[in-house]
């Protein structure tokens, strides 16, 4: 015969198990991480391209200190490594790449296996320009065309490695920004926001819609589209131009051609084979700069005087009149 307290204990355990099951919802397609729910499916090629366009070259406010060098920060499942004490040690040894509240820029963005790698303020390795790799060899030895000082050769940036368990989950730009909210604030900076507000409505609308206008300069194109996937320099007769390429097939591909610092042609190749080419100037950056520049100083108003029209200036009254 079973004692009476034993069935009562079994009933209490069953009720507790049922209550816990009801309070813990299970999702078959989403796994919660941090402030957003991550997809259970790998990232699509379309969203890979969108993240590169939408995150690279983006300006940010940093919420966490970044040490200079290769030992940056690792972000996984809402946790940041290393800890604050270790970060302080790295900063003491290598110096800071960015401190909390600093205005910084994401200057590199790449996918690697299950990780997303973001370079901050130039990244942990100094990248040389093409002319900095040129050297001339003669009787006196080898001389670099554009030698770098020791200070210029040192990288001052850092890196953030965003790690995932099995694969990079599918997410769009806004979801990725929310996922990185513990580290970065992607709100527009005061300086760039003020600059955008000073632009004509047509330019502001194009920036909002991520479009290029013929006549834009390189800074505006970067602000609108981010960094290009590829840059090509060619000649058209005697004219040298540089073409920025955004997108990769099978998505739409856009070719933005610069002569000097101005867009002279915008060509879009649609997936269906349609080609859109615009060459007529849509904005004049000279007028835009003039309109947003400070007004020229005006001459101060003349002081009131008792002199009649035609009377000499006070300092000339002692001199003979012609």
PDB file of C-alpha atoms in Angstrom:
ATOM      1  CA  UNK A   1       0.000   0.000   0.000  1.00  0.00           C
ATOM      2  CA  UNK A   2       1.419   3.419  -1.056  1.00  0.00           C
ATOM      3  CA  UNK A   3       1.538   6.108   1.646  1.00  0.00           C
ATOM      4  CA  UNK A   4      -0.670   9.137   1.016  1.00  0.00           C
ATOM      5  CA  UNK A   5       2.149  11.755   0.875  1.00  0.00           C
ATOM      6  CA  UNK A   6       3.786   9.968  -2.081  1.00  0.00           C
ATOM      7  CA  UNK A   7       0.908  10.514  -4.629  1.00  0.00           C
ATOM      8  CA  UNK A   8       0.728  14.133  -3.497  1.00  0.00           C
ATOM      9  CA  UNK A   9       4.460  14.623  -4.237  1.00  0.00           C
ATOM     10  CA  UNK A  10       4.056  13.053  -7.710  1.00  0.00           C
ATOM     11  CA  UNK A  11       1.154  15.414  -8.469  1.00  0.00           C
ATOM     12  CA  UNK A  12       3.194  18.484  -7.461  1.00  0.00           C
ATOM     13  CA  UNK A  13       6.120  17.417  -9.662  1.00  0.00           C
ATOM     14  CA  UNK A  14       3.810  16.872 -12.648  1.00  0.00           C
ATOM     15  CA  UNK A  15       2.231  20.315 -12.238  1.00  0.00           C
ATOM     16  CA  UNK A  16       5.670  21.980 -11.971  1.00  0.00           C
ATOM     17  CA  UNK A  17       6.864  20.216 -15.136  1.00  0.00           C
ATOM     18  CA  UNK A  18       3.733  21.292 -17.043  1.00  0.00           C
ATOM     19  CA  UNK A  19       4.100  24.907 -15.913  1.00  0.00           C
ATOM     20  CA  UNK A  20       7.784  24.998 -16.958  1.00  0.00           C
ATOM     21  CA  UNK A  21       6.929  23.560 -20.390  1.00  0.00           C
ATOM     22  CA  UNK A  22       4.228  26.194 -20.957  1.00  0.00           C
ATOM     23  CA  UNK A  23       6.523  29.025 -19.828  1.00  0.00           C
ATOM     24  CA  UNK A  24       9.377  27.978 -22.170  1.00  0.00           C
ATOM     25  CA  UNK A  25       8.230  28.203 -25.813  1.00  0.00           C
ATOM     26  CA  UNK A  26      10.218  26.174 -28.301  1.00  0.00           C
ATOM     27  CA  UNK A  27      10.838  27.454 -31.820  1.00  0.00           C
ATOM     28  CA  UNK A  28      11.859  25.079 -34.596  1.00  0.00           C
ATOM     29  CA  UNK A  29      13.160  27.770 -36.943  1.00  0.00           C
ATOM     30  CA  UNK A  30      14.553  30.551 -34.742  1.00  0.00           C
ATOM     31  CA  UNK A  31      17.137  30.556 -31.981  1.00  0.00           C
ATOM     32  CA  UNK A  32      17.222  33.562 -29.681  1.00  0.00           C
ATOM     33  CA  UNK A  33      20.570  35.316 -29.268  1.00  0.00           C
ATOM     34  CA  UNK A  34      20.891  38.663 -27.557  1.00  0.00           C
ATOM     35  CA  UNK A  35      18.193  41.137 -28.537  1.00  0.00           C
ATOM     36  CA  UNK A  36      17.161  39.474 -31.826  1.00  0.00           C
ATOM     37  CA  UNK A  37      16.156  35.994 -32.954  1.00  0.00           C
ATOM     38  CA  UNK A  38      18.633  34.392 -35.345  1.00  0.00           C
ATOM     39  CA  UNK A  39      17.475  32.327 -38.283  1.00  0.00           C
ATOM     40  CA  UNK A  40      18.068  28.578 -38.310  1.00  0.00           C
ATOM     41  CA  UNK A  41      19.011  28.798 -42.000  1.00  0.00           C
ATOM     42  CA  UNK A  42      22.380  29.855 -43.476  1.00  0.00           C
ATOM     43  CA  UNK A  43      22.703  33.343 -44.888  1.00  0.00           C
ATOM     44  CA  UNK A  44      21.660  33.755 -48.514  1.00  0.00           C
ATOM     45  CA  UNK A  45      23.967  35.138 -51.184  1.00  0.00           C
ATOM     46  CA  UNK A  46      21.646  38.116 -51.560  1.00  0.00           C
ATOM     47  CA  UNK A  47      21.968  39.039 -47.881  1.00  0.00           C
ATOM     48  CA  UNK A  48      25.750  38.519 -48.008  1.00  0.00           C
ATOM     49  CA  UNK A  49      25.966  41.203 -50.682  1.00  0.00           C
ATOM     50  CA  UNK A  50      23.516  43.428 -48.770  1.00  0.00           C
ATOM     51  CA  UNK A  51      25.595  43.190 -45.574  1.00  0.00           C
ATOM     52  CA  UNK A  52      28.793  44.108 -47.409  1.00  0.00           C
ATOM     53  CA  UNK A  53      27.112  47.128 -48.967  1.00  0.00           C
ATOM     54  CA  UNK A  54      25.259  48.208 -45.852  1.00  0.00           C
ATOM     55  CA  UNK A  55      27.953  47.711 -43.186  1.00  0.00           C
ATOM     56  CA  UNK A  56      31.311  48.384 -44.842  1.00  0.00           C
ATOM     57  CA  UNK A  57      32.402  52.044 -44.600  1.00  0.00           C
ATOM     58  CA  UNK A  58      29.630  52.706 -42.072  1.00  0.00           C
ATOM     59  CA  UNK A  59      30.344  55.228 -39.323  1.00  0.00           C
ATOM     60  CA  UNK A  60      29.623  54.107 -35.770  1.00  0.00           C
ATOM     61  CA  UNK A  61      29.813  55.081 -32.128  1.00  0.00           C
ATOM     62  CA  UNK A  62      31.840  52.513 -30.185  1.00  0.00           C
ATOM     63  CA  UNK A  63      30.371  51.165 -26.931  1.00  0.00           C
ATOM     64  CA  UNK A  64      33.290  48.903 -25.996  1.00  0.00           C
ATOM     65  CA  UNK A  65      37.010  49.682 -25.863  1.00  0.00           C
ATOM     66  CA  UNK A  66      39.066  48.210 -28.719  1.00  0.00           C
ATOM     67  CA  UNK A  67      42.817  47.569 -28.314  1.00  0.00           C
ATOM     68  CA  UNK A  68      45.100  48.172 -31.266  1.00  0.00           C
ATOM     69  CA  UNK A  69      46.408  45.161 -33.148  1.00  0.00           C
ATOM     70  CA  UNK A  70      45.273  41.681 -34.126  1.00  0.00           C
ATOM     71  CA  UNK A  71      43.928  40.834 -30.668  1.00  0.00           C
ATOM     72  CA  UNK A  72      40.665  42.707 -30.992  1.00  0.00           C
ATOM     73  CA  UNK A  73      37.289  41.602 -29.667  1.00  0.00           C
ATOM     74  CA  UNK A  74      35.288  38.402 -30.200  1.00  0.00           C
ATOM     75  CA  UNK A  75      31.490  38.494 -30.056  1.00  0.00           C
ATOM     76  CA  UNK A  76      29.532  35.244 -29.782  1.00  0.00           C
ATOM     77  CA  UNK A  77      26.020  34.490 -28.484  1.00  0.00           C
ATOM     78  CA  UNK A  78      25.754  37.932 -26.905  1.00  0.00           C
ATOM     79  CA  UNK A  79      29.047  37.594 -24.968  1.00  0.00           C
ATOM     80  CA  UNK A  80      32.187  39.685 -25.564  1.00  0.00           C
ATOM     81  CA  UNK A  81      35.716  38.346 -25.161  1.00  0.00           C
ATOM     82  CA  UNK A  82      38.201  39.115 -23.723  1.00  0.00           C
ATOM     83  CA  UNK A  83      36.941  40.528 -20.430  1.00  0.00           C
ATOM     84  CA  UNK A  84      37.320  44.132 -19.329  1.00  0.00           C
ATOM     85  CA  UNK A  85      40.472  43.442 -17.290  1.00  0.00           C
ATOM     86  CA  UNK A  86      42.225  41.739 -20.213  1.00  0.00           C
ATOM     87  CA  UNK A  87      41.155  44.552 -22.564  1.00  0.00           C
ATOM     88  CA  UNK A  88      42.745  47.090 -20.215  1.00  0.00           C
ATOM     89  CA  UNK A  89      45.994  45.101 -20.278  1.00  0.00           C
ATOM     90  CA  UNK A  90      46.004  44.986 -24.094  1.00  0.00           C
ATOM     91  CA  UNK A  91      45.338  48.725 -24.306  1.00  0.00           C
ATOM     92  CA  UNK A  92      48.160  49.383 -21.827  1.00  0.00           C
ATOM     93  CA  UNK A  93      50.556  47.380 -24.030  1.00  0.00           C
ATOM     94  CA  UNK A  94      49.387  48.305 -27.549  1.00  0.00           C
ATOM     95  CA  UNK A  95      47.322  51.460 -27.131  1.00  0.00           C
ATOM     96  CA  UNK A  96      43.633  52.017 -27.896  1.00  0.00           C
ATOM     97  CA  UNK A  97      42.110  51.812 -31.357  1.00  0.00           C
ATOM     98  CA  UNK A  98      38.788  53.188 -30.051  1.00  0.00           C
ATOM     99  CA  UNK A  99      37.342  53.991 -26.652  1.00  0.00           C
ATOM    100  CA  UNK A 100      33.671  53.908 -25.598  1.00  0.00           C
ATOM    101  CA  UNK A 101      31.907  56.877 -27.159  1.00  0.00           C
ATOM    102  CA  UNK A 102      34.524  57.381 -29.899  1.00  0.00           C
ATOM    103  CA  UNK A 103      33.382  57.996 -33.453  1.00  0.00           C
ATOM    104  CA  UNK A 104      34.880  55.273 -35.635  1.00  0.00           C
ATOM    105  CA  UNK A 105      34.457  53.622 -39.027  1.00  0.00           C
ATOM    106  CA  UNK A 106      34.109  50.049 -40.217  1.00  0.00           C
ATOM    107  CA  UNK A 107      36.830  49.948 -42.874  1.00  0.00           C
ATOM    108  CA  UNK A 108      36.744  46.230 -43.667  1.00  0.00           C
ATOM    109  CA  UNK A 109      34.035  43.556 -43.822  1.00  0.00           C
ATOM    110  CA  UNK A 110      34.520  39.901 -44.741  1.00  0.00           C
ATOM    111  CA  UNK A 111      32.960  36.452 -44.324  1.00  0.00           C
ATOM    112  CA  UNK A 112      35.226  33.605 -43.228  1.00  0.00           C
ATOM    113  CA  UNK A 113      33.759  30.150 -42.510  1.00  0.00           C
ATOM    114  CA  UNK A 114      31.344  30.646 -39.573  1.00  0.00           C
ATOM    115  CA  UNK A 115      32.643  34.120 -38.745  1.00  0.00           C
ATOM    116  CA  UNK A 116      32.067  37.696 -39.825  1.00  0.00           C
ATOM    117  CA  UNK A 117      35.185  39.869 -39.554  1.00  0.00           C
ATOM    118  CA  UNK A 118      34.915  43.647 -39.202  1.00  0.00           C
ATOM    119  CA  UNK A 119      37.978  45.900 -39.318  1.00  0.00           C
ATOM    120  CA  UNK A 120      37.800  49.093 -37.255  1.00  0.00           C
ATOM    121  CA  UNK A 121      39.636  52.317 -38.179  1.00  0.00           C
ATOM    122  CA  UNK A 122      41.877  50.710 -40.785  1.00  0.00           C
ATOM    123  CA  UNK A 123      42.185  47.280 -39.213  1.00  0.00           C
ATOM    124  CA  UNK A 124      45.079  45.603 -37.395  1.00  0.00           C
ATOM    125  CA  UNK A 125      47.378  45.466 -40.431  1.00  0.00           C
ATOM    126  CA  UNK A 126      48.618  48.471 -42.382  1.00  0.00           C
ATOM    127  CA  UNK A 127      47.656  48.178 -46.054  1.00  0.00           C
ATOM    128  CA  UNK A 128      50.077  49.681 -48.539  1.00  0.00           C
ATOM    129  CA  UNK A 129      48.960  51.594 -51.615  1.00  0.00           C
ATOM    130  CA  UNK A 130      50.259  50.378 -54.954  1.00  0.00           C
ATOM    131  CA  UNK A 131      52.873  53.137 -55.286  1.00  0.00           C
ATOM    132  CA  UNK A 132      54.232  52.339 -51.810  1.00  0.00           C
ATOM    133  CA  UNK A 133      55.276  48.915 -53.123  1.00  0.00           C
ATOM    134  CA  UNK A 134      57.313  50.360 -56.003  1.00  0.00           C
ATOM    135  CA  UNK A 135      61.083  50.416 -55.678  1.00  0.00           C
ATOM    136  CA  UNK A 136      63.892  51.385 -58.051  1.00  0.00           C
ATOM    137  CA  UNK A 137      67.089  49.340 -58.261  1.00  0.00           C
ATOM    138  CA  UNK A 138      70.337  50.841 -59.546  1.00  0.00           C
ATOM    139  CA  UNK A 139      74.074  50.966 -58.916  1.00  0.00           C
ATOM    140  CA  UNK A 140      73.543  52.396 -55.464  1.00  0.00           C
ATOM    141  CA  UNK A 141      71.105  49.693 -54.410  1.00  0.00           C
ATOM    142  CA  UNK A 142      67.323  49.661 -54.069  1.00  0.00           C
ATOM    143  CA  UNK A 143      65.320  52.758 -53.193  1.00  0.00           C
ATOM    144  CA  UNK A 144      61.611  52.909 -52.417  1.00  0.00           C
ATOM    145  CA  UNK A 145      59.672  55.433 -54.460  1.00  0.00           C
ATOM    146  CA  UNK A 146      57.441  56.377 -51.528  1.00  0.00           C
ATOM    147  CA  UNK A 147      59.139  55.305 -48.272  1.00  0.00           C
ATOM    148  CA  UNK A 148      57.048  55.118 -45.116  1.00  0.00           C
ATOM    149  CA  UNK A 149      58.089  56.346 -41.723  1.00  0.00           C
ATOM    150  CA  UNK A 150      57.929  53.898 -38.825  1.00  0.00           C
ATOM    151  CA  UNK A 151      54.906  55.763 -37.471  1.00  0.00           C
ATOM    152  CA  UNK A 152      53.008  55.615 -40.763  1.00  0.00           C
ATOM    153  CA  UNK A 153      53.812  51.910 -41.218  1.00  0.00           C
ATOM    154  CA  UNK A 154      52.134  50.940 -37.939  1.00  0.00           C
ATOM    155  CA  UNK A 155      48.441  50.062 -38.049  1.00  0.00           C
ATOM    156  CA  UNK A 156      46.287  51.838 -35.488  1.00  0.00           C
ATOM    157  CA  UNK A 157      43.047  49.933 -35.999  1.00  0.00           C
ATOM    158  CA  UNK A 158      41.505  46.818 -34.525  1.00  0.00           C
ATOM    159  CA  UNK A 159      39.178  43.968 -35.435  1.00  0.00           C
ATOM    160  CA  UNK A 160      35.870  42.486 -34.295  1.00  0.00           C
ATOM    161  CA  UNK A 161      35.247  38.790 -34.987  1.00  0.00           C
ATOM    162  CA  UNK A 162      31.573  37.815 -34.836  1.00  0.00           C
ATOM    163  CA  UNK A 163      31.396  34.043 -34.310  1.00  0.00           C
ATOM    164  CA  UNK A 164      28.480  31.665 -34.825  1.00  0.00           C
ATOM    165  CA  UNK A 165      28.066  28.000 -33.870  1.00  0.00           C
ATOM    166  CA  UNK A 166      27.294  26.109 -37.098  1.00  0.00           C
ATOM    167  CA  UNK A 167      26.988  28.723 -39.835  1.00  0.00           C
ATOM    168  CA  UNK A 168      26.338  32.420 -40.370  1.00  0.00           C
ATOM    169  CA  UNK A 169      22.553  32.738 -39.960  1.00  0.00           C
ATOM    170  CA  UNK A 170      20.438  34.499 -42.521  1.00  0.00           C
ATOM    171  CA  UNK A 171      19.862  38.156 -41.600  1.00  0.00           C
ATOM    172  CA  UNK A 172      19.485  41.511 -43.285  1.00  0.00           C
ATOM    173  CA  UNK A 173      21.383  44.730 -42.562  1.00  0.00           C
ATOM    174  CA  UNK A 174      19.032  46.035 -39.863  1.00  0.00           C
ATOM    175  CA  UNK A 175      19.011  42.687 -38.049  1.00  0.00           C
ATOM    176  CA  UNK A 176      22.815  42.541 -38.103  1.00  0.00           C
ATOM    177  CA  UNK A 177      23.031  46.072 -36.700  1.00  0.00           C
ATOM    178  CA  UNK A 178      20.672  45.125 -33.869  1.00  0.00           C
ATOM    179  CA  UNK A 179      22.730  42.002 -33.199  1.00  0.00           C
ATOM    180  CA  UNK A 180      25.841  44.173 -32.741  1.00  0.00           C
ATOM    181  CA  UNK A 181      24.026  46.689 -30.523  1.00  0.00           C
ATOM    182  CA  UNK A 182      26.087  45.750 -27.398  1.00  0.00           C
ATOM    183  CA  UNK A 183      29.247  46.888 -29.239  1.00  0.00           C
ATOM    184  CA  UNK A 184      28.286  49.489 -31.867  1.00  0.00           C
ATOM    185  CA  UNK A 185      25.786  52.299 -32.160  1.00  0.00           C
ATOM    186  CA  UNK A 186      24.905  52.687 -35.826  1.00  0.00           C
ATOM    187  CA  UNK A 187      22.950  55.921 -35.407  1.00  0.00           C
ATOM    188  CA  UNK A 188      24.144  58.710 -37.714  1.00  0.00           C
ATOM    189  CA  UNK A 189      26.961  60.781 -36.285  1.00  0.00           C
ATOM    190  CA  UNK A 190      26.385  64.435 -35.607  1.00  0.00           C
ATOM    191  CA  UNK A 191      28.936  65.590 -38.206  1.00  0.00           C
ATOM    192  CA  UNK A 192      27.765  63.414 -41.086  1.00  0.00           C
ATOM    193  CA  UNK A 193      24.118  64.004 -40.182  1.00  0.00           C
ATOM    194  CA  UNK A 194      24.659  67.753 -40.294  1.00  0.00           C
ATOM    195  CA  UNK A 195      26.436  67.406 -43.642  1.00  0.00           C
ATOM    196  CA  UNK A 196      23.600  65.334 -45.122  1.00  0.00           C
ATOM    197  CA  UNK A 197      21.025  67.824 -43.843  1.00  0.00           C
ATOM    198  CA  UNK A 198      22.877  70.618 -45.633  1.00  0.00           C
ATOM    199  CA  UNK A 199      22.533  68.878 -49.014  1.00  0.00           C
ATOM    200  CA  UNK A 200      19.751  69.597 -51.536  1.00  0.00           C
ATOM    201  CA  UNK A 201      16.567  67.483 -51.177  1.00  0.00           C
ATOM    202  CA  UNK A 202      17.321  65.595 -54.396  1.00  0.00           C
ATOM    203  CA  UNK A 203      20.704  64.435 -53.036  1.00  0.00           C
ATOM    204  CA  UNK A 204      19.297  63.543 -49.612  1.00  0.00           C
ATOM    205  CA  UNK A 205      16.594  61.421 -51.240  1.00  0.00           C
ATOM    206  CA  UNK A 206      19.189  59.628 -53.373  1.00  0.00           C
ATOM    207  CA  UNK A 207      21.294  58.873 -50.285  1.00  0.00           C
ATOM    208  CA  UNK A 208      18.228  57.559 -48.485  1.00  0.00           C
ATOM    209  CA  UNK A 209      17.417  55.253 -51.413  1.00  0.00           C
ATOM    210  CA  UNK A 210      21.081  54.162 -51.889  1.00  0.00           C
ATOM    211  CA  UNK A 211      21.163  55.618 -55.417  1.00  0.00           C
ATOM    212  CA  UNK A 212      23.964  57.312 -57.366  1.00  0.00           C
ATOM    213  CA  UNK A 213      23.455  60.601 -59.186  1.00  0.00           C
ATOM    214  CA  UNK A 214      25.624  61.726 -62.084  1.00  0.00           C
ATOM    215  CA  UNK A 215      27.680  64.599 -60.700  1.00  0.00           C
ATOM    216  CA  UNK A 216      28.210  63.140 -57.217  1.00  0.00           C
ATOM    217  CA  UNK A 217      31.714  62.994 -55.790  1.00  0.00           C
ATOM    218  CA  UNK A 218      33.426  59.927 -54.310  1.00  0.00           C
ATOM    219  CA  UNK A 219      32.447  60.756 -50.732  1.00  0.00           C
ATOM    220  CA  UNK A 220      28.741  60.931 -51.586  1.00  0.00           C
ATOM    221  CA  UNK A 221      28.877  57.687 -53.570  1.00  0.00           C
ATOM    222  CA  UNK A 222      30.563  55.952 -50.628  1.00  0.00           C
ATOM    223  CA  UNK A 223      27.967  57.426 -48.280  1.00  0.00           C
ATOM    224  CA  UNK A 224      25.199  56.138 -50.541  1.00  0.00           C
ATOM    225  CA  UNK A 225      26.484  52.727 -51.675  1.00  0.00           C
ATOM    226  CA  UNK A 226      29.334  51.834 -49.318  1.00  0.00           C
ATOM    227  CA  UNK A 227      32.635  50.474 -50.592  1.00  0.00           C
ATOM    228  CA  UNK A 228      32.618  48.923 -54.087  1.00  0.00           C
ATOM    229  CA  UNK A 229      33.381  45.254 -54.657  1.00  0.00           C
ATOM    230  CA  UNK A 230      35.884  46.196 -57.343  1.00  0.00           C
ATOM    231  CA  UNK A 231      37.682  49.224 -58.804  1.00  0.00           C
ATOM    232  CA  UNK A 232      39.027  49.411 -62.370  1.00  0.00           C
ATOM    233  CA  UNK A 233      41.142  52.129 -63.998  1.00  0.00           C
ATOM    234  CA  UNK A 234      40.989  52.518 -67.772  1.00  0.00           C
ATOM    235  CA  UNK A 235      41.451  55.073 -70.567  1.00  0.00           C
ATOM    236  CA  UNK A 236      38.860  56.349 -73.002  1.00  0.00           C
ATOM    237  CA  UNK A 237      41.050  58.032 -75.575  1.00  0.00           C
ATOM    238  CA  UNK A 238      43.059  60.636 -73.682  1.00  0.00           C
ATOM    239  CA  UNK A 239      40.693  60.577 -70.700  1.00  0.00           C
ATOM    240  CA  UNK A 240      41.599  58.420 -67.712  1.00  0.00           C
ATOM    241  CA  UNK A 241      38.669  57.201 -65.635  1.00  0.00           C
ATOM    242  CA  UNK A 242      38.028  54.936 -62.661  1.00  0.00           C
ATOM    243  CA  UNK A 243      35.039  52.617 -62.488  1.00  0.00           C
ATOM    244  CA  UNK A 244      33.530  51.396 -59.218  1.00  0.00           C
ATOM    245  CA  UNK A 245      31.604  48.130 -59.472  1.00  0.00           C
ATOM    246  CA  UNK A 246      28.788  47.333 -57.028  1.00  0.00           C
ATOM    247  CA  UNK A 247      27.145  43.916 -56.915  1.00  0.00           C
ATOM    248  CA  UNK A 248      27.950  40.533 -58.399  1.00  0.00           C
ATOM    249  CA  UNK A 249      25.922  38.312 -60.747  1.00  0.00           C
ATOM    250  CA  UNK A 250      23.269  36.945 -60.586  1.00  0.00           C
ATOM    251  CA  UNK A 251      22.194  40.181 -58.833  1.00  0.00           C
ATOM    252  CA  UNK A 252      22.065  43.561 -60.532  1.00  0.00           C
ATOM    253  CA  UNK A 253      25.534  45.029 -61.186  1.00  0.00           C
ATOM    254  CA  UNK A 254      26.145  48.795 -61.149  1.00  0.00           C
ATOM    255  CA  UNK A 255      29.152  50.492 -62.792  1.00  0.00           C
ATOM    256  CA  UNK A 256      29.884  54.009 -61.506  1.00  0.00           C
ATOM    257  CA  UNK A 257      32.455  55.870 -63.621  1.00  0.00           C
ATOM    258  CA  UNK A 258      34.547  58.732 -62.220  1.00  0.00           C
ATOM    259  CA  UNK A 259      36.635  61.276 -64.071  1.00  0.00           C
ATOM    260  CA  UNK A 260      38.593  63.014 -61.378  1.00  0.00           C
ATOM    261  CA  UNK A 261      36.278  63.220 -58.359  1.00  0.00           C
ATOM    262  CA  UNK A 262      33.000  63.416 -60.307  1.00  0.00           C
ATOM    263  CA  UNK A 263      30.587  60.726 -61.482  1.00  0.00           C
ATOM    264  CA  UNK A 264      30.236  61.055 -65.257  1.00  0.00           C
ATOM    265  CA  UNK A 265      28.348  57.819 -65.952  1.00  0.00           C
ATOM    266  CA  UNK A 266      26.138  55.412 -64.013  1.00  0.00           C
ATOM    267  CA  UNK A 267      25.402  52.100 -65.730  1.00  0.00           C
ATOM    268  CA  UNK A 268      23.165  49.390 -64.241  1.00  0.00           C
ATOM    269  CA  UNK A 269      22.972  45.884 -65.714  1.00  0.00           C
ATOM    270  CA  UNK A 270      19.714  44.242 -64.612  1.00  0.00           C
ATOM    271  CA  UNK A 271      19.353  40.511 -64.046  1.00  0.00           C
ATOM    272  CA  UNK A 272      16.925  40.235 -66.961  1.00  0.00           C
ATOM    273  CA  UNK A 273      19.424  41.774 -69.393  1.00  0.00           C
ATOM    274  CA  UNK A 274      18.129  45.369 -69.283  1.00  0.00           C
ATOM    275  CA  UNK A 275      20.878  48.022 -69.393  1.00  0.00           C
ATOM    276  CA  UNK A 276      20.319  51.497 -67.931  1.00  0.00           C
ATOM    277  CA  UNK A 277      22.936  54.164 -68.685  1.00  0.00           C
ATOM    278  CA  UNK A 278      22.832  57.738 -67.385  1.00  0.00           C
ATOM    279  CA  UNK A 279      25.421  60.330 -68.409  1.00  0.00           C
ATOM    280  CA  UNK A 280      23.556  63.629 -68.065  1.00  0.00           C
ATOM    281  CA  UNK A 281      24.658  65.564 -64.978  1.00  0.00           C
ATOM    282  CA  UNK A 282      21.942  65.445 -62.318  1.00  0.00           C
ATOM    283  CA  UNK A 283      23.631  67.582 -59.659  1.00  0.00           C
ATOM    284  CA  UNK A 284      26.397  70.184 -59.667  1.00  0.00           C
ATOM    285  CA  UNK A 285      28.680  69.700 -56.674  1.00  0.00           C
ATOM    286  CA  UNK A 286      30.149  73.184 -57.160  1.00  0.00           C
ATOM    287  CA  UNK A 287      26.732  74.748 -56.636  1.00  0.00           C
ATOM    288  CA  UNK A 288      26.048  72.354 -53.765  1.00  0.00           C
ATOM    289  CA  UNK A 289      29.282  73.342 -52.064  1.00  0.00           C
ATOM    290  CA  UNK A 290      28.558  77.009 -52.614  1.00  0.00           C
ATOM    291  CA  UNK A 291      25.030  76.670 -51.241  1.00  0.00           C
ATOM    292  CA  UNK A 292      26.239  74.896 -48.093  1.00  0.00           C
ATOM    293  CA  UNK A 293      29.270  77.093 -47.519  1.00  0.00           C
ATOM    294  CA  UNK A 294      29.273  79.918 -45.007  1.00  0.00           C
ATOM    295  CA  UNK A 295      28.104  83.250 -46.446  1.00  0.00           C
ATOM    296  CA  UNK A 296      30.867  85.684 -47.244  1.00  0.00           C
ATOM    297  CA  UNK A 297      31.518  88.366 -44.677  1.00  0.00           C
ATOM    298  CA  UNK A 298      29.884  91.663 -45.501  1.00  0.00           C
ATOM    299  CA  UNK A 299      31.326  95.099 -44.874  1.00  0.00           C
ATOM    300  CA  UNK A 300      30.223  96.614 -41.568  1.00  0.00           C
ATOM    301  CA  UNK A 301      27.661  99.360 -41.723  1.00  0.00           C
ATOM    302  CA  UNK A 302      29.125 102.870 -41.840  1.00  0.00           C
ATOM    303  CA  UNK A 303      28.966 104.909 -38.678  1.00  0.00           C
ATOM    304  CA  UNK A 304      26.587 107.885 -38.615  1.00  0.00           C
ATOM    305  CA  UNK A 305      28.259 111.191 -39.510  1.00  0.00           C
ATOM    306  CA  UNK A 306      27.463 114.903 -39.617  1.00  0.00           C
ATOM    307  CA  UNK A 307      29.370 115.373 -42.871  1.00  0.00           C
ATOM    308  CA  UNK A 308      27.462 116.410 -45.952  1.00  0.00           C
ATOM    309  CA  UNK A 309      27.836 114.544 -49.233  1.00  0.00           C
ATOM    310  CA  UNK A 310      31.113 115.599 -50.875  1.00  0.00           C
ATOM    311  CA  UNK A 311      32.827 116.665 -47.635  1.00  0.00           C
ATOM    312  CA  UNK A 312      36.358 115.234 -47.246  1.00  0.00           C
ATOM    313  CA  UNK A 313      37.183 112.453 -44.824  1.00  0.00           C
ATOM    314  CA  UNK A 314      38.208 113.689 -41.364  1.00  0.00           C
ATOM    315  CA  UNK A 315      41.884 112.792 -41.863  1.00  0.00           C
ATOM    316  CA  UNK A 316      41.917 114.767 -45.109  1.00  0.00           C
ATOM    317  CA  UNK A 317      40.401 117.985 -43.784  1.00  0.00           C
ATOM    318  CA  UNK A 318      43.817 119.500 -43.085  1.00  0.00           C
ATOM    319  CA  UNK A 319      45.005 118.896 -46.643  1.00  0.00           C
ATOM    320  CA  UNK A 320      44.365 121.202 -49.598  1.00  0.00           C
ATOM    321  CA  UNK A 321      41.462 120.228 -51.807  1.00  0.00           C
ATOM    322  CA  UNK A 322      42.023 119.716 -55.552  1.00  0.00           C
TER     323      UNK A 322
END
